[in-house]
Amino acid sequence: MRKKIIAGNWKMNLTFDEGQKLTSEIVNMYKDEQVSDVTVVLNPPFPHLFPVKKLIGDTAGIFVGAQNCSDKDSGAYTGETSASIIASFGAQYVIIGHSERREYFKEDNELLALKVKKALENGLTPIFCCGESLEIREAGTHESNVKFQLTDSLFSLSAEEIQKVVIAYEPIWAIGTGKTASADQAQEMHQALRRHLASKYGKEVAAEISILYGGSMKPDNAKELLSKEDVDGGLIGGASLKSRDFIDIVKSY
Ligand code: 13P
């Protein structure tokens, strides 16, 4: 059975105190409001990883993840953080290939394939992001574009490895714009991605892979999006910075 996952991507937000406050609130609400079968992942900026992990403590169902990792193991790469360092601080997940990293840091499919491998080698679950720009959506080539991102970065993995990857479909035109994909648009793309995975790895393997939707998911649209058969959770930006909103999304499952 694939997991239901709601992951918060804090991006480059929140000071130490703000991060501690938000985490405490989320942990308390998660416990008090008995949210049981949804896996929650908090992905703060690097310096928060350890303190956030400490606050989560042994709360079952909540995990911490990074927003990026290096494609290298270790060495003279100033400013970079390796998957092994991330794992050593108790993180279990890492977002790889977010569209903001693709756009602002020129990360391409080939580099992302290396990062996914490093994450897996170090026992981290990669949350691999894919998604098309508005231009591509308007040209009608969104499906082939996103399939290509998967083929290029993930299809060198074995069947065993790919089952350890979480995929996040994040149409760029819906990120931070308040403009969400409709539930039908999301389902259409998630189904296409699952079929694409099945064409390479078989139906059974594809059925085990969680595919999250990301892009302006909020408490008022989460229920509809999450009700779709191939939508297995969400990767939340803005709304993950507000404990009430984030937990309400978790509870809309
Ligand atoms: P928003 O939820 O702010 O649109 O961000 C989505 C996102 O980029 C999550 O990674």
CSV table of C-alpha atoms and ligand atoms in Angstrom, one decimal:
chain,number,residue,atom,x,y,z
A,1,MET,CA,0.0,0.0,0.0
A,2,ARG,CA,1.4,3.4,-0.9
A,3,LYS,CA,1.7,6.0,1.8
A,4,LYS,CA,-0.4,9.1,2.2
A,5,ILE,CA,2.1,11.9,2.7
A,6,ILE,CA,1.6,15.6,3.5
A,7,ALA,CA,5.0,17.4,3.3
A,8,GLY,CA,5.6,21.0,4.1
A,9,ASN,CA,8.3,22.8,2.2
A,10,TRP,CA,9.2,25.9,4.2
A,11,LYS,CA,11.5,27.1,1.4
A,12,MET,CA,13.8,30.0,2.7
A,13,ASN,CA,11.5,31.1,5.5
A,14,LEU,CA,11.5,31.2,9.3
A,15,THR,CA,14.1,32.1,11.9
A,16,PHE,CA,15.1,29.7,14.6
A,17,ASP,CA,12.4,30.8,17.0
A,18,GLU,CA,9.7,30.9,14.4
A,19,GLY,CA,10.6,27.4,13.2
A,20,GLN,CA,10.5,26.1,16.8
A,21,LYS,CA,7.1,27.7,17.4
A,22,LEU,CA,5.7,26.3,14.2
A,23,THR,CA,7.0,22.8,14.8
A,24,SER,CA,5.7,22.7,18.4
A,25,GLU,CA,2.3,23.7,17.3
A,26,ILE,CA,2.2,21.2,14.5
A,27,VAL,CA,3.4,18.3,16.8
A,28,ASN,CA,0.8,19.2,19.4
A,29,MET,CA,-2.1,19.5,17.0
A,30,TYR,CA,-1.0,16.3,15.3
A,31,LYS,CA,-1.1,14.5,18.6
A,32,ASP,CA,-4.2,16.2,20.0
A,33,GLU,CA,-6.3,15.9,16.9
A,34,GLN,CA,-5.4,12.2,16.4
A,35,VAL,CA,-4.3,12.4,12.8
A,36,SER,CA,-3.2,8.8,12.4
A,37,ASP,CA,-2.7,7.3,9.0
A,38,VAL,CA,-1.1,10.3,7.2
A,39,THR,CA,2.7,10.6,7.2
A,40,VAL,CA,3.8,14.2,7.8
A,41,VAL,CA,7.2,15.5,6.7
A,42,LEU,CA,8.6,18.9,7.6
A,43,ASN,CA,11.2,20.2,5.2
A,44,PRO,CA,12.8,23.3,6.8
A,45,PRO,CA,16.0,25.1,5.8
A,46,PHE,CA,19.2,23.1,6.7
A,47,PRO,CA,20.0,24.8,10.1
A,48,HIS,CA,16.5,23.8,11.4
A,49,LEU,CA,16.9,20.1,10.7
A,50,PHE,CA,18.3,19.0,14.0
A,51,PRO,CA,16.3,21.3,16.3
A,52,VAL,CA,13.1,20.4,14.4
A,53,LYS,CA,14.0,16.7,14.7
A,54,LYS,CA,14.5,17.1,18.4
A,55,LEU,CA,11.1,18.8,18.9
A,56,ILE,CA,9.4,16.0,17.0
A,57,GLY,CA,11.1,13.6,19.3
A,58,ASP,CA,9.5,10.1,19.1
A,59,THR,CA,6.1,11.4,17.7
A,60,ALA,CA,5.1,8.6,15.4
A,61,GLY,CA,4.2,9.7,11.9
A,62,ILE,CA,6.1,13.0,11.7
A,63,PHE,CA,9.4,13.1,10.0
A,64,VAL,CA,12.0,15.7,9.0
A,65,GLY,CA,13.5,16.3,5.5
A,66,ALA,CA,15.9,18.6,3.7
A,67,GLN,CA,15.1,20.7,0.7
A,68,ASN,CA,18.2,19.7,-1.3
A,69,CYS,CA,21.4,17.7,-1.1
A,70,SER,CA,24.7,17.6,-3.0
A,71,ASP,CA,25.4,15.1,-5.7
A,72,LYS,CA,28.8,14.6,-4.1
A,73,ASP,CA,29.8,12.5,-1.2
A,74,SER,CA,32.1,14.9,0.7
A,75,GLY,CA,35.0,17.3,0.3
A,76,ALA,CA,35.8,20.8,-0.9
A,77,TYR,CA,32.4,21.9,-2.0
A,78,THR,CA,31.9,25.1,0.0
A,79,GLY,CA,28.2,25.8,0.8
A,80,GLU,CA,27.0,22.3,-0.1
A,81,THR,CA,25.4,19.7,2.2
A,82,SER,CA,25.7,16.0,1.5
A,83,ALA,CA,23.0,13.4,1.8
A,84,SER,CA,25.2,11.6,4.5
A,85,ILE,CA,25.4,14.8,6.6
A,86,ILE,CA,21.6,15.2,6.3
A,87,ALA,CA,21.0,11.6,7.3
A,88,SER,CA,23.4,11.9,10.3
A,89,PHE,CA,21.2,14.7,11.7
A,90,GLY,CA,18.2,12.3,11.8
A,91,ALA,CA,16.4,13.5,8.6
A,92,GLN,CA,14.6,10.8,6.6
A,93,TYR,CA,13.5,12.7,3.5
A,94,VAL,CA,15.0,15.1,1.0
A,95,ILE,CA,13.3,17.2,-1.7
A,96,ILE,CA,15.1,16.9,-5.0
A,97,GLY,CA,14.6,18.9,-8.2
A,98,HIS,CA,12.1,21.5,-7.0
A,99,SER,CA,11.3,23.8,-9.9
A,100,GLU,CA,12.9,26.7,-7.9
A,101,ARG,CA,16.2,24.8,-7.9
A,102,ARG,CA,15.8,23.9,-11.6
A,103,GLU,CA,15.2,27.5,-12.4
A,104,TYR,CA,17.4,29.6,-10.1
A,105,PHE,CA,20.3,27.1,-9.7
A,106,LYS,CA,20.2,25.6,-13.1
A,107,GLU,CA,19.8,22.0,-11.9
A,108,ASP,CA,19.2,19.7,-14.8
A,109,ASN,CA,17.8,16.2,-15.1
A,110,GLU,CA,21.2,14.6,-15.2
A,111,LEU,CA,22.4,16.3,-12.0
A,112,LEU,CA,19.1,15.4,-10.3
A,113,ALA,CA,19.6,11.8,-11.2
A,114,LEU,CA,22.9,11.9,-9.3
A,115,LYS,CA,21.3,13.6,-6.3
A,116,VAL,CA,18.5,10.9,-6.2
A,117,LYS,CA,21.2,8.2,-6.1
A,118,LYS,CA,23.1,9.9,-3.3
A,119,ALA,CA,19.9,10.3,-1.3
A,120,LEU,CA,19.0,6.6,-1.7
A,121,GLU,CA,22.6,5.4,-0.9
A,122,ASN,CA,22.3,7.3,2.4
A,123,GLY,CA,18.9,5.9,3.3
A,124,LEU,CA,17.0,9.1,2.6
A,125,THR,CA,13.7,9.1,0.8
A,126,PRO,CA,13.9,11.5,-2.2
A,127,ILE,CA,10.8,13.6,-2.9
A,128,PHE,CA,11.5,14.1,-6.6
A,129,CYS,CA,9.7,17.1,-8.1
A,130,CYS,CA,8.5,17.4,-11.6
A,131,GLY,CA,6.2,19.8,-13.4
A,132,GLU,CA,5.7,22.0,-16.4
A,133,SER,CA,5.8,25.7,-17.0
A,134,LEU,CA,2.7,27.7,-18.1
A,135,GLU,CA,4.2,28.0,-21.6
A,136,ILE,CA,4.5,24.2,-21.9
A,137,ARG,CA,1.0,23.7,-20.5
A,138,GLU,CA,-0.4,26.2,-23.0
A,139,ALA,CA,1.5,24.4,-25.8
A,140,GLY,CA,-0.2,21.2,-24.8
A,141,THR,CA,3.0,19.3,-24.3
A,142,HIS,CA,2.9,19.1,-20.5
A,143,GLU,CA,2.4,15.3,-20.3
A,144,SER,CA,5.4,14.4,-22.4
A,145,ASN,CA,7.5,17.1,-20.7
A,146,VAL,CA,6.9,15.7,-17.3
A,147,LYS,CA,7.3,12.1,-18.4
A,148,PHE,CA,10.7,13.1,-19.8
A,149,GLN,CA,11.7,14.5,-16.4
A,150,LEU,CA,11.0,11.2,-14.8
A,151,THR,CA,12.7,9.1,-17.6
A,152,ASP,CA,15.8,11.2,-17.5
A,153,SER,CA,16.3,11.4,-13.7
A,154,LEU,CA,14.7,8.2,-12.4
A,155,PHE,CA,14.6,5.5,-15.0
A,156,SER,CA,18.2,4.3,-14.3
A,157,LEU,CA,17.0,3.2,-10.9
A,158,SER,CA,16.2,-0.5,-10.2
A,159,ALA,CA,12.6,-1.5,-9.4
A,160,GLU,CA,13.6,-1.9,-5.8
A,161,GLU,CA,15.1,1.7,-5.7
A,162,ILE,CA,12.2,3.4,-7.5
A,163,GLN,CA,9.8,2.1,-4.9
A,164,LYS,CA,11.7,4.2,-2.3
A,165,VAL,CA,11.2,7.4,-4.2
A,166,VAL,CA,8.2,9.7,-3.7
A,167,ILE,CA,7.2,11.9,-6.7
A,168,ALA,CA,5.7,15.3,-6.4
A,169,TYR,CA,3.9,16.7,-9.4
A,170,GLU,CA,4.1,20.5,-9.1
A,171,PRO,CA,2.9,22.5,-12.1
A,172,ILE,CA,5.1,25.7,-12.0
A,173,TRP,CA,2.2,27.9,-12.9
A,174,ALA,CA,0.4,26.8,-9.7
A,175,ILE,CA,3.3,27.4,-7.3
A,176,GLY,CA,2.9,30.4,-5.0
A,177,THR,CA,0.3,31.9,-7.4
A,178,GLY,CA,-2.9,30.9,-5.6
A,179,LYS,CA,-3.8,29.3,-8.9
A,180,THR,CA,-4.2,25.6,-8.3
A,181,ALA,CA,-4.6,22.8,-10.8
A,182,SER,CA,-8.1,21.5,-10.7
A,183,ALA,CA,-8.5,18.1,-9.1
A,184,ASP,CA,-9.2,16.7,-12.6
A,185,GLN,CA,-6.1,18.2,-14.0
A,186,ALA,CA,-4.0,16.8,-11.1
A,187,GLN,CA,-5.6,13.4,-11.5
A,188,GLU,CA,-5.0,13.3,-15.2
A,189,MET,CA,-1.3,14.1,-14.7
A,190,HIS,CA,-0.8,11.7,-11.8
A,191,GLN,CA,-2.4,8.9,-13.7
A,192,ALA,CA,-0.2,9.6,-16.7
A,193,LEU,CA,2.9,9.5,-14.5
A,194,ARG,CA,1.8,6.3,-12.8
A,195,ARG,CA,1.2,4.7,-16.3
A,196,HIS,CA,4.6,5.9,-17.3
A,197,LEU,CA,6.2,4.3,-14.3
A,198,ALA,CA,4.2,1.1,-15.0
A,199,SER,CA,5.5,1.1,-18.6
A,200,LYS,CA,9.1,0.8,-17.2
A,201,TYR,CA,8.6,-1.0,-13.9
A,202,GLY,CA,5.3,-2.8,-14.2
A,203,LYS,CA,1.9,-2.0,-12.7
A,204,GLU,CA,2.6,-3.5,-9.2
A,205,VAL,CA,5.7,-1.4,-8.7
A,206,ALA,CA,4.0,1.8,-10.0
A,207,ALA,CA,1.0,1.2,-7.6
A,208,GLU,CA,3.4,1.4,-4.7
A,209,ILE,CA,4.8,4.8,-5.5
A,210,SER,CA,3.3,7.8,-3.8
A,211,ILE,CA,2.7,10.8,-6.1
A,212,LEU,CA,2.0,14.1,-4.3
A,213,TYR,CA,0.5,17.2,-5.7
A,214,GLY,CA,2.1,20.6,-5.1
A,215,GLY,CA,1.0,24.1,-6.1
A,216,SER,CA,-1.2,26.4,-4.0
A,217,MET,CA,-2.7,23.5,-2.0
A,218,LYS,CA,-4.7,25.1,0.9
A,219,PRO,CA,-7.3,23.9,3.4
A,220,ASP,CA,-10.1,24.9,1.1
A,221,ASN,CA,-9.0,22.9,-1.9
A,222,ALA,CA,-7.1,20.0,-0.3
A,223,LYS,CA,-10.1,17.7,0.2
A,224,GLU,CA,-11.0,17.6,-3.5
A,225,LEU,CA,-7.5,17.2,-4.7
A,226,LEU,CA,-6.7,14.5,-2.1
A,227,SER,CA,-9.9,12.6,-3.0
A,228,LYS,CA,-8.5,11.7,-6.4
A,229,GLU,CA,-7.4,8.1,-6.9
A,230,ASP,CA,-3.8,8.9,-8.0
A,231,VAL,CA,-3.2,11.8,-5.7
A,232,ASP,CA,-1.4,10.4,-2.7
A,233,GLY,CA,-0.7,13.5,-0.7
A,234,GLY,CA,0.6,17.1,-1.0
A,235,LEU,CA,3.8,19.1,-1.1
A,236,ILE,CA,2.7,22.3,0.6
A,237,GLY,CA,4.6,25.7,0.4
A,238,GLY,CA,2.8,28.8,1.8
A,239,ALA,CA,0.2,26.9,3.8
A,240,SER,CA,2.9,24.8,5.6
A,241,LEU,CA,4.1,28.0,7.4
A,242,LYS,CA,0.8,28.2,9.3
A,243,SER,CA,0.2,25.4,11.8
A,244,ARG,CA,-3.6,25.5,11.6
A,245,ASP,CA,-3.7,25.5,7.8
A,246,PHE,CA,-1.1,22.8,7.5
A,247,ILE,CA,-2.9,20.5,10.0
A,248,ASP,CA,-6.2,21.2,8.4
A,249,ILE,CA,-4.7,20.0,5.1
A,250,VAL,CA,-3.4,16.9,6.8
A,251,LYS,CA,-6.9,16.3,8.2
A,252,SER,CA,-8.6,16.7,4.9
A,253,TYR,CA,-7.7,13.2,4.0
B,1,13P,P1,2.8,26.8,-2.7
B,1,13P,O1,2.0,25.8,-1.8
B,1,13P,O2,3.2,28.0,-1.9
B,1,13P,O3,2.2,27.1,-4.0
B,1,13P,O4,4.2,26.1,-3.0
B,1,13P,C1,4.2,24.8,-3.5
B,1,13P,C2,5.6,24.3,-3.5
B,1,13P,O5,6.4,24.8,-4.2
B,1,13P,C3,5.9,23.2,-2.6
B,1,13P,O6,7.1,22.7,-2.9
